[in-house]
C-alpha angles and dihedrals in degrees: 000000000000126000090247092060092046091051091049091052092046092048092050093050092047090048091053092048090047091053090051090051092048090051091051093048092049090051091047091051093052090049091051092049091049091050092050091048092053102040109029127086123249117256127188109230127185118242112243101178140352126209120192114220130168093278092242131120092258098044106025129176108258130209118190115209130177134214127178093346096311126109124222130191119221121190118212140183120245093259096054092039089058091047091056096043096108098036121107094197135029134205112238136169106251125195110193095191093057092030092226135133123208128187118261103212120075129027113267110236127191114237095236095174093052092047091047092050092048091049094048093047091050092048090048091052093050096043094044092049093048092049092048091047091050091051091050092049094049090047092054093044093051094044 
């Protein structure tokens, strides 16, 4: 087999493993935000800047708040972004050990379907590549 084919197989396997790792890190981040939301005290932080996005996961509305000289970015849906339009400070859950701020309103839910789809796609990429590589290797050995 040529070097080009080997590099394509290697790239596909690494891509699948990278997608699995990204899925794991996304799940870990949602768990951490949920933990902070449940166990950290509420702190009132002044709003520094507001940026209107589309209100979607990809282009969220962002509110920049500051606390003790540090700036934090909070992402909100359209509904909550409109509620906080005239406020000069917002209550957030602040965890000083992790140095993170999480929004107070709304229960944080993990996007299980999205994580499942990412995991399945990454597994399909890895398994399909390994099966195709095995077929190519047995074809070259027999021939």
